[in-house]
Tab-separated table of C-alpha atoms (C1' of nucleotides) and ligand atoms in Angstrom:
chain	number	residue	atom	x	y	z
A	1	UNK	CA	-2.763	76.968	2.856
A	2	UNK	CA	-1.822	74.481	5.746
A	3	UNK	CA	0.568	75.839	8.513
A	4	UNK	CA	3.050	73.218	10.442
A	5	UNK	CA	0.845	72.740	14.095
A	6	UNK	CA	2.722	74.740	16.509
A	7	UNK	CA	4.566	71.744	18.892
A	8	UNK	CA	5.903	72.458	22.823
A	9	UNK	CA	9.195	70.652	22.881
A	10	UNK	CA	8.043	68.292	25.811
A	11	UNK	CA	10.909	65.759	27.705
A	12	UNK	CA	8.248	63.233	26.020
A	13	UNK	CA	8.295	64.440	22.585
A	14	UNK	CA	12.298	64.364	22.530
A	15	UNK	CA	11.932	60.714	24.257
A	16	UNK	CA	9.855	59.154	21.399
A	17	UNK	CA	11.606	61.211	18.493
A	18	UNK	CA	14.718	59.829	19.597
A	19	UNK	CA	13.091	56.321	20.208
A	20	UNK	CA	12.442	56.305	16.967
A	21	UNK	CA	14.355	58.743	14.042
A	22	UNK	CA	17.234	56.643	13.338
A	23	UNK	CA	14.878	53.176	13.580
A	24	UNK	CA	15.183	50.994	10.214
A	25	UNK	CA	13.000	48.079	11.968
A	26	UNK	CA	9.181	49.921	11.880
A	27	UNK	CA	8.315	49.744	15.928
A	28	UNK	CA	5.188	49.353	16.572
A	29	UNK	CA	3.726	52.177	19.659
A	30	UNK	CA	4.360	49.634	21.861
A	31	UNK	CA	7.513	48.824	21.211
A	32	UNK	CA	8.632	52.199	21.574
A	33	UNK	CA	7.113	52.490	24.927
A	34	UNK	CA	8.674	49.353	26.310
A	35	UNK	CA	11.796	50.871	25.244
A	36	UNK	CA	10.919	54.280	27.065
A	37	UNK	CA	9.137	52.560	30.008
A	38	UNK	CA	12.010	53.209	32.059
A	39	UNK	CA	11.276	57.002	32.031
A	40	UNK	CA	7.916	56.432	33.018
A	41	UNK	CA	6.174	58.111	29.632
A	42	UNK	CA	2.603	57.411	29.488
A	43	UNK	CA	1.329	54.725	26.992
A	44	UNK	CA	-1.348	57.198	25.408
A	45	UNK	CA	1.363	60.215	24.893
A	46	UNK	CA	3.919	57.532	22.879
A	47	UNK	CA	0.905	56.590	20.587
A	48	UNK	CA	0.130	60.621	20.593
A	49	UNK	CA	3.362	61.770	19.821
A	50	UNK	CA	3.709	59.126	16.844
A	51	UNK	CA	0.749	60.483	15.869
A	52	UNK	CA	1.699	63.890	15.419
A	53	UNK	CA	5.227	62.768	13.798
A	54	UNK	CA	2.976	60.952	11.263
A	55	UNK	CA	0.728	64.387	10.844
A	56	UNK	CA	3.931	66.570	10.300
A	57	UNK	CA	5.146	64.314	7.977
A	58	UNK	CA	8.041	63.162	9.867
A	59	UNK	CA	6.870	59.696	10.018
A	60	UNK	CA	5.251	57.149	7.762
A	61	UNK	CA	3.030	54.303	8.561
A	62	UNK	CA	3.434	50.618	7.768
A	63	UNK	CA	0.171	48.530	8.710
A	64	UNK	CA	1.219	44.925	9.248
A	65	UNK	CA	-0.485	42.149	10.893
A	66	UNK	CA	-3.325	44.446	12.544
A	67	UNK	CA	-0.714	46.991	14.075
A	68	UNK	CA	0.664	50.151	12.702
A	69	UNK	CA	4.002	50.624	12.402
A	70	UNK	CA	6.440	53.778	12.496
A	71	UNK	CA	8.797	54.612	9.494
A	72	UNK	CA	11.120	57.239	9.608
A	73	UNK	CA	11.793	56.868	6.022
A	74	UNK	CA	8.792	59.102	4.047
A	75	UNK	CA	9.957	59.103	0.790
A	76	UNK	CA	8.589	56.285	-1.576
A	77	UNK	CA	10.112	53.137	-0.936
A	78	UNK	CA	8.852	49.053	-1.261
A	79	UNK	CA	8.942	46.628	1.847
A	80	UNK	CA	9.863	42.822	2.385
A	81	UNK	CA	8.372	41.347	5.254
A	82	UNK	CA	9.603	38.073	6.653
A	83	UNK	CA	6.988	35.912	7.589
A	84	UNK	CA	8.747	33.723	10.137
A	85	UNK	CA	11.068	37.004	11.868
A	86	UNK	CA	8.079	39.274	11.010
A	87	UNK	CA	10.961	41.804	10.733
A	88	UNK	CA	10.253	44.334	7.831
A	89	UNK	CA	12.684	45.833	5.669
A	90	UNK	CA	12.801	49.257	3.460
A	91	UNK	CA	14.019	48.153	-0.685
A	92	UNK	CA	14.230	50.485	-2.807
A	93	UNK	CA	11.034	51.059	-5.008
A	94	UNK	CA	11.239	50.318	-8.945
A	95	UNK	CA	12.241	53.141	-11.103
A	96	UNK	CA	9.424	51.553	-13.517
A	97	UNK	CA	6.530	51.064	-11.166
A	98	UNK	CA	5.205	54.094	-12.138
A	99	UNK	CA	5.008	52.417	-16.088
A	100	UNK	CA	2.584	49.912	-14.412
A	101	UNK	CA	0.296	52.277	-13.099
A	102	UNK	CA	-3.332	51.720	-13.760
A	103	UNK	CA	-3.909	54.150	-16.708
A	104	UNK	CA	-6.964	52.819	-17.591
A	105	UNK	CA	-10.332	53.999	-15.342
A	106	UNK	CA	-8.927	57.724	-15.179
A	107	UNK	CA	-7.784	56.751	-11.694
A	108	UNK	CA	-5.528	59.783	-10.139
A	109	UNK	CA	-2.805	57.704	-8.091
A	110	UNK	CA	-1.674	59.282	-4.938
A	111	UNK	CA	0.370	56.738	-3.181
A	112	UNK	CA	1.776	53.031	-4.095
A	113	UNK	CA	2.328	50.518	-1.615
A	114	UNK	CA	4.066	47.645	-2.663
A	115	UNK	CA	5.314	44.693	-0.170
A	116	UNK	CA	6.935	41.603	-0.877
A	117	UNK	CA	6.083	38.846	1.410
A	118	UNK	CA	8.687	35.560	1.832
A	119	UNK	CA	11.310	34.121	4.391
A	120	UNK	CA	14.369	36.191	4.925
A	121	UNK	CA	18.078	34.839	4.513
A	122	UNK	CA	18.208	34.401	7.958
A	123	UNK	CA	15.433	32.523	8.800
A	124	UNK	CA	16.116	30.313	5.743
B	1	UNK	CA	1.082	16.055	2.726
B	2	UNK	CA	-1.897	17.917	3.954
B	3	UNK	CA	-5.582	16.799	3.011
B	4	UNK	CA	-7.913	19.197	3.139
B	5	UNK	CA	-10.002	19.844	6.557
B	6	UNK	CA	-13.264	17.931	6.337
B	7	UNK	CA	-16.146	20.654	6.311
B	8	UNK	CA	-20.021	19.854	7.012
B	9	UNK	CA	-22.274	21.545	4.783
B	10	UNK	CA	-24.441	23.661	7.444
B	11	UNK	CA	-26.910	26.292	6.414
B	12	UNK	CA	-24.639	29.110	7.474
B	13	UNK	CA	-21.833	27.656	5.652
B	14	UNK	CA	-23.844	27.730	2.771
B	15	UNK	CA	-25.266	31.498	3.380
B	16	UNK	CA	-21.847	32.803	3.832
B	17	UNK	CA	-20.421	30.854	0.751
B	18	UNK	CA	-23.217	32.361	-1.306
B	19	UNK	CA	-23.018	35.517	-0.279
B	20	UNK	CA	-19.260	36.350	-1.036
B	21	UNK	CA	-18.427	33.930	-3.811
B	22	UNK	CA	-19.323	36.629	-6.733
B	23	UNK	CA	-18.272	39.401	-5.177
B	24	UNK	CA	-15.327	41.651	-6.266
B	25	UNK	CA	-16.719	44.813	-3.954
B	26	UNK	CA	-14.138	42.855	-1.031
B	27	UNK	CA	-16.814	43.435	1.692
B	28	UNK	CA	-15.988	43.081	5.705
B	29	UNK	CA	-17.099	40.019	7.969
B	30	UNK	CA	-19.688	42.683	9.046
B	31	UNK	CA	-20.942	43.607	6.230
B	32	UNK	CA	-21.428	40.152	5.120
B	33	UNK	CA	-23.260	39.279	8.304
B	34	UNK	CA	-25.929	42.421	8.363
B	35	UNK	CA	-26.663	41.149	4.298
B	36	UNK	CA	-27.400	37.589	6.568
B	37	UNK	CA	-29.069	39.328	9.856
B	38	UNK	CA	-32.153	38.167	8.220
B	39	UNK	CA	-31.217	34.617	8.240
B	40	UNK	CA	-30.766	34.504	11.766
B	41	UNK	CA	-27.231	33.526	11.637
B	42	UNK	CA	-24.781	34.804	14.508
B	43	UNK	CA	-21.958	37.453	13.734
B	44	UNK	CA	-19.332	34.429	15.161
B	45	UNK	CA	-20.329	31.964	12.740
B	46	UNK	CA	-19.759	34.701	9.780
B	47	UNK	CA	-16.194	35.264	10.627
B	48	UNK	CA	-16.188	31.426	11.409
B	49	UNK	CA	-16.950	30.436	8.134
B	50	UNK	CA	-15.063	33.175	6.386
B	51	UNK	CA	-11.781	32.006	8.483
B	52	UNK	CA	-12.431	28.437	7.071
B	53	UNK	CA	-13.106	29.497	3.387
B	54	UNK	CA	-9.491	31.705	3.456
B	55	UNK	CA	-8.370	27.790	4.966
B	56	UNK	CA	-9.627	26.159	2.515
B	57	UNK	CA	-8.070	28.742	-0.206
B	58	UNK	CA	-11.683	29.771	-1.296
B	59	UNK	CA	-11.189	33.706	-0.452
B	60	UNK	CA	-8.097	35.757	0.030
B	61	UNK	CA	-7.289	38.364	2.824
B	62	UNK	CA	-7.213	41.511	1.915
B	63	UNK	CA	-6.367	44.583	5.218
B	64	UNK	CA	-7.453	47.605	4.932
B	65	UNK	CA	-8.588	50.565	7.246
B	66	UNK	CA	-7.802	48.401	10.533
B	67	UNK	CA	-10.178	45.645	8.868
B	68	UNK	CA	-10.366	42.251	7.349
B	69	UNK	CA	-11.329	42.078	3.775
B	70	UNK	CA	-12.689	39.184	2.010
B	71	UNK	CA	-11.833	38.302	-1.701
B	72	UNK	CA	-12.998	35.348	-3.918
B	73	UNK	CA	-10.706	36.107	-6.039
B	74	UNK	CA	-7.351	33.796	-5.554
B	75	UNK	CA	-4.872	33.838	-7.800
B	76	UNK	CA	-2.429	36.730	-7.728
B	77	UNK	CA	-3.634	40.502	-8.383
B	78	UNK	CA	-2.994	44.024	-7.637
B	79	UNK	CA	-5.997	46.605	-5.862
B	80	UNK	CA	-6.616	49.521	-6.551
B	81	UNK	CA	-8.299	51.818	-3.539
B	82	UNK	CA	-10.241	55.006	-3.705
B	83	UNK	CA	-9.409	56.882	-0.147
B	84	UNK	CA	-13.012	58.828	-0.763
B	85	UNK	CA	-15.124	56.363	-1.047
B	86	UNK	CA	-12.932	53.173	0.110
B	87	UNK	CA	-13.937	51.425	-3.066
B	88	UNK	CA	-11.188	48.712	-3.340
B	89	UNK	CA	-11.225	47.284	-7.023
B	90	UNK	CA	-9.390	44.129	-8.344
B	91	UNK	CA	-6.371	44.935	-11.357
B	92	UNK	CA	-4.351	42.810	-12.899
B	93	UNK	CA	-0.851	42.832	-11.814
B	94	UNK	CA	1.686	43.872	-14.318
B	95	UNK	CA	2.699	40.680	-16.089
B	96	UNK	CA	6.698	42.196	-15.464
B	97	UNK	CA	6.436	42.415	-12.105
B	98	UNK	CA	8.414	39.331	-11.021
B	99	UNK	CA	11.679	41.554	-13.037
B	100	UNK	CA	11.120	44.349	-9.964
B	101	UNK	CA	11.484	41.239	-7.543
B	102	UNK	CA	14.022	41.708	-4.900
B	103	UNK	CA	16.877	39.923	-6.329
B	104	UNK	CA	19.609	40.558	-3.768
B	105	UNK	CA	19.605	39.537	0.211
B	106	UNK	CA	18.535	35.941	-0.926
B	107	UNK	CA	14.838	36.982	0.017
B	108	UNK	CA	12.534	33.970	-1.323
B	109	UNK	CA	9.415	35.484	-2.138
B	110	UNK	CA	5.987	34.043	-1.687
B	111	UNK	CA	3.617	36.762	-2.064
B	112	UNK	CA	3.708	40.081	-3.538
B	113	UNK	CA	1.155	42.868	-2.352
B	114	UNK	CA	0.387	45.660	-4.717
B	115	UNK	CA	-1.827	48.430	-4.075
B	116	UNK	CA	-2.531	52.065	-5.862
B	117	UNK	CA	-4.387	54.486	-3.352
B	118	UNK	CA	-5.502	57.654	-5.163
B	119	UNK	CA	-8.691	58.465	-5.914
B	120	UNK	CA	-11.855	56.925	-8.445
B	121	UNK	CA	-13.127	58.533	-11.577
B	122	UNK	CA	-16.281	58.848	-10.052
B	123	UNK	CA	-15.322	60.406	-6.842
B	124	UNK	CA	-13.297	63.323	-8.831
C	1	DT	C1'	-35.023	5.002	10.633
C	2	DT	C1'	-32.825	5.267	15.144
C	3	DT	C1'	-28.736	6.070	17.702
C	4	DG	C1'	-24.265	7.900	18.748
C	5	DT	C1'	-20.510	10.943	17.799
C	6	DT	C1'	-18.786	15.320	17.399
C	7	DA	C1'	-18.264	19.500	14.417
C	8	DT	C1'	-20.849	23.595	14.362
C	9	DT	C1'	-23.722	27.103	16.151
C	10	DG	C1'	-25.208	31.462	18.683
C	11	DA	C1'	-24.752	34.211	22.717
C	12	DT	C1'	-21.538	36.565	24.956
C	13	DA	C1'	-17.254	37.111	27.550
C	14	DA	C1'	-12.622	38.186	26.680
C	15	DC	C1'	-8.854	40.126	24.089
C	16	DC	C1'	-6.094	43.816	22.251
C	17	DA	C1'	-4.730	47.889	19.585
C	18	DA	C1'	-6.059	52.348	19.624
C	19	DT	C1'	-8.683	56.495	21.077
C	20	DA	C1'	-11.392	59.492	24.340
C	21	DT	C1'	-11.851	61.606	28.765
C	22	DC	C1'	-10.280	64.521	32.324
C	23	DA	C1'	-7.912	66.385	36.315
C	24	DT	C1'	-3.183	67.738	36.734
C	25	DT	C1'	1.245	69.424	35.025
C	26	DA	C1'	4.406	72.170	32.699
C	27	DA	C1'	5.795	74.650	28.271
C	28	DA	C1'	5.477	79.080	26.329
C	29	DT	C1'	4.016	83.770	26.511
C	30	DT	C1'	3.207	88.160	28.780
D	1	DA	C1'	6.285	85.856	38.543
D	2	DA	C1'	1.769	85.318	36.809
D	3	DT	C1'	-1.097	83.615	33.092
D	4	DT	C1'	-2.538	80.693	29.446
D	5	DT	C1'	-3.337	76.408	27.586
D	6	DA	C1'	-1.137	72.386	25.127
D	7	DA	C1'	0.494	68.186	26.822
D	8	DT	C1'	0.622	64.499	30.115
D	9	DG	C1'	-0.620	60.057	32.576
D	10	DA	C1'	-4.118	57.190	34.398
D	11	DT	C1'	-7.748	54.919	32.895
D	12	DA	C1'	-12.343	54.271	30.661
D	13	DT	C1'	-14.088	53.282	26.273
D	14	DT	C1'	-14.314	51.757	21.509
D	15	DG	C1'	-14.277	48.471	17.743
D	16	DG	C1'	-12.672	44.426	15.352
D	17	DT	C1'	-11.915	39.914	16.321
D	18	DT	C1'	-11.332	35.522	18.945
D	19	DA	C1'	-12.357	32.254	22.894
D	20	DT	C1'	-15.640	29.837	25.694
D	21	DC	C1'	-19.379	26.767	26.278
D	22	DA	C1'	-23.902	24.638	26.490
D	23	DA	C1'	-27.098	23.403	22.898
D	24	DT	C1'	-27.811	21.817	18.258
D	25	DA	C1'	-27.539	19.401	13.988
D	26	DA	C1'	-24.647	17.063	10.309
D	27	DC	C1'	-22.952	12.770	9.420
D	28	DA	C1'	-21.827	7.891	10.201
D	29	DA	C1'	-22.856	3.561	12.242
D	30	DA	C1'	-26.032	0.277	13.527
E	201	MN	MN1	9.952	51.470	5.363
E	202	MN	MN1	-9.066	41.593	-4.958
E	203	ZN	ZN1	13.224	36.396	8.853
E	204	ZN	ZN1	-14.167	56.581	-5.097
DNA sequence: TTTGTTATTGATAACCAATATCATTAAATT
DNA sequence: AATTTAATGATATTGGTTATCAATAACAAA
């Protein structure tokens, strides 16, 4: 059995949980710092407190051109990435994609990622 | 119109070509280059000529684990990824899977990503 | 063939996201 | 208040990848 990590409620932690909670855009570390910069958080303690977000589950991770990105949104969802905005947006994940599962091989599926890559409405 | 970039046919280009055109195993510029350590060729050149190949639409990108993959395989397909032994293996993509296309938002779609990460018969 | 042009090569410096190190600080407990 | 130790911030280090550059070799022209 796996216990929750006991956490001190740091001014940091609160800074980057805030930073990021309510975020729909998937930051990247360094975006959130920039944004808490003005506090004068250390670099390595926004990348470690994503980290532990991710490792209690409160955050999900997005990999996208050679930088991870922070998702508040765990459940199972699809993505559409802009290629010209680079933004990247949350859709909601097929009901069905489960019926197009690889059944053959005897693989056990843990996790689906699916992404849609294009060119927004806006940068149309 | 664009013509494609004229390429001289060097020894290395010709290692590199050979050793990833049959693969489906979606090996790393480093891997490639220790298969071609023997050859003398320098670890540039290798992601050189694997850059120009993904150009030239011979190989496809495929991320994973913070690294480039490279895959002769073109046209579109789904991957499947074993997180024990990082096996990443070529599937076809469900032949419905435009229908789970985001219609709405006015998105136009170039490229769709699809990836099951679970874990291989043979690592169960 | 020989010559000239220039894309390509290999060694290695530089880049950049991310992690490791470590003395100091500050939560949490007693 | 004193004690314990997880967390912090500065910074060194790592690892994948790209940039730089003098030397080389593919290709075209003569
Ligand atoms: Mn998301
Ligand atoms: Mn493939
Ligand atoms: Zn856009
Ligand atoms: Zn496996």
């Amino acid at each position: 059995m796996s216990t929750k990590k006991l956490r001190r409620y740091t001014k940091q932690r609160r800074l980057v949980h805030d930073a990021i909670i309510n975020r729909t855009d998937h930051p990247t570390a360094k975006e959130i710092f920039n944004e808490l910069k003005p506090s004068g958080i250390g670099i390595a303690t926004v990348y470690r407190q994503l980290a532990a977000m991710v490792e209690d589950g409160i955050l999900a991770t997005v990999d996208y051109d050679s930088e991870t990105r922070y998702d508040p949104l765990t459940s199972p969802h699809a993505h559409i990435v802009c290629s010209v905005c680079n933004r990247i947006s949350d859709i909601e994940l097929p009901r069905d994609v489960n019926d197009l599962a690889p059944e053959n091989l005897g693989f056990e599926v843990n996790e689906i990622e699916l992404t849609w890559k294009g060119i927004c409405n806006n940068c149309q």
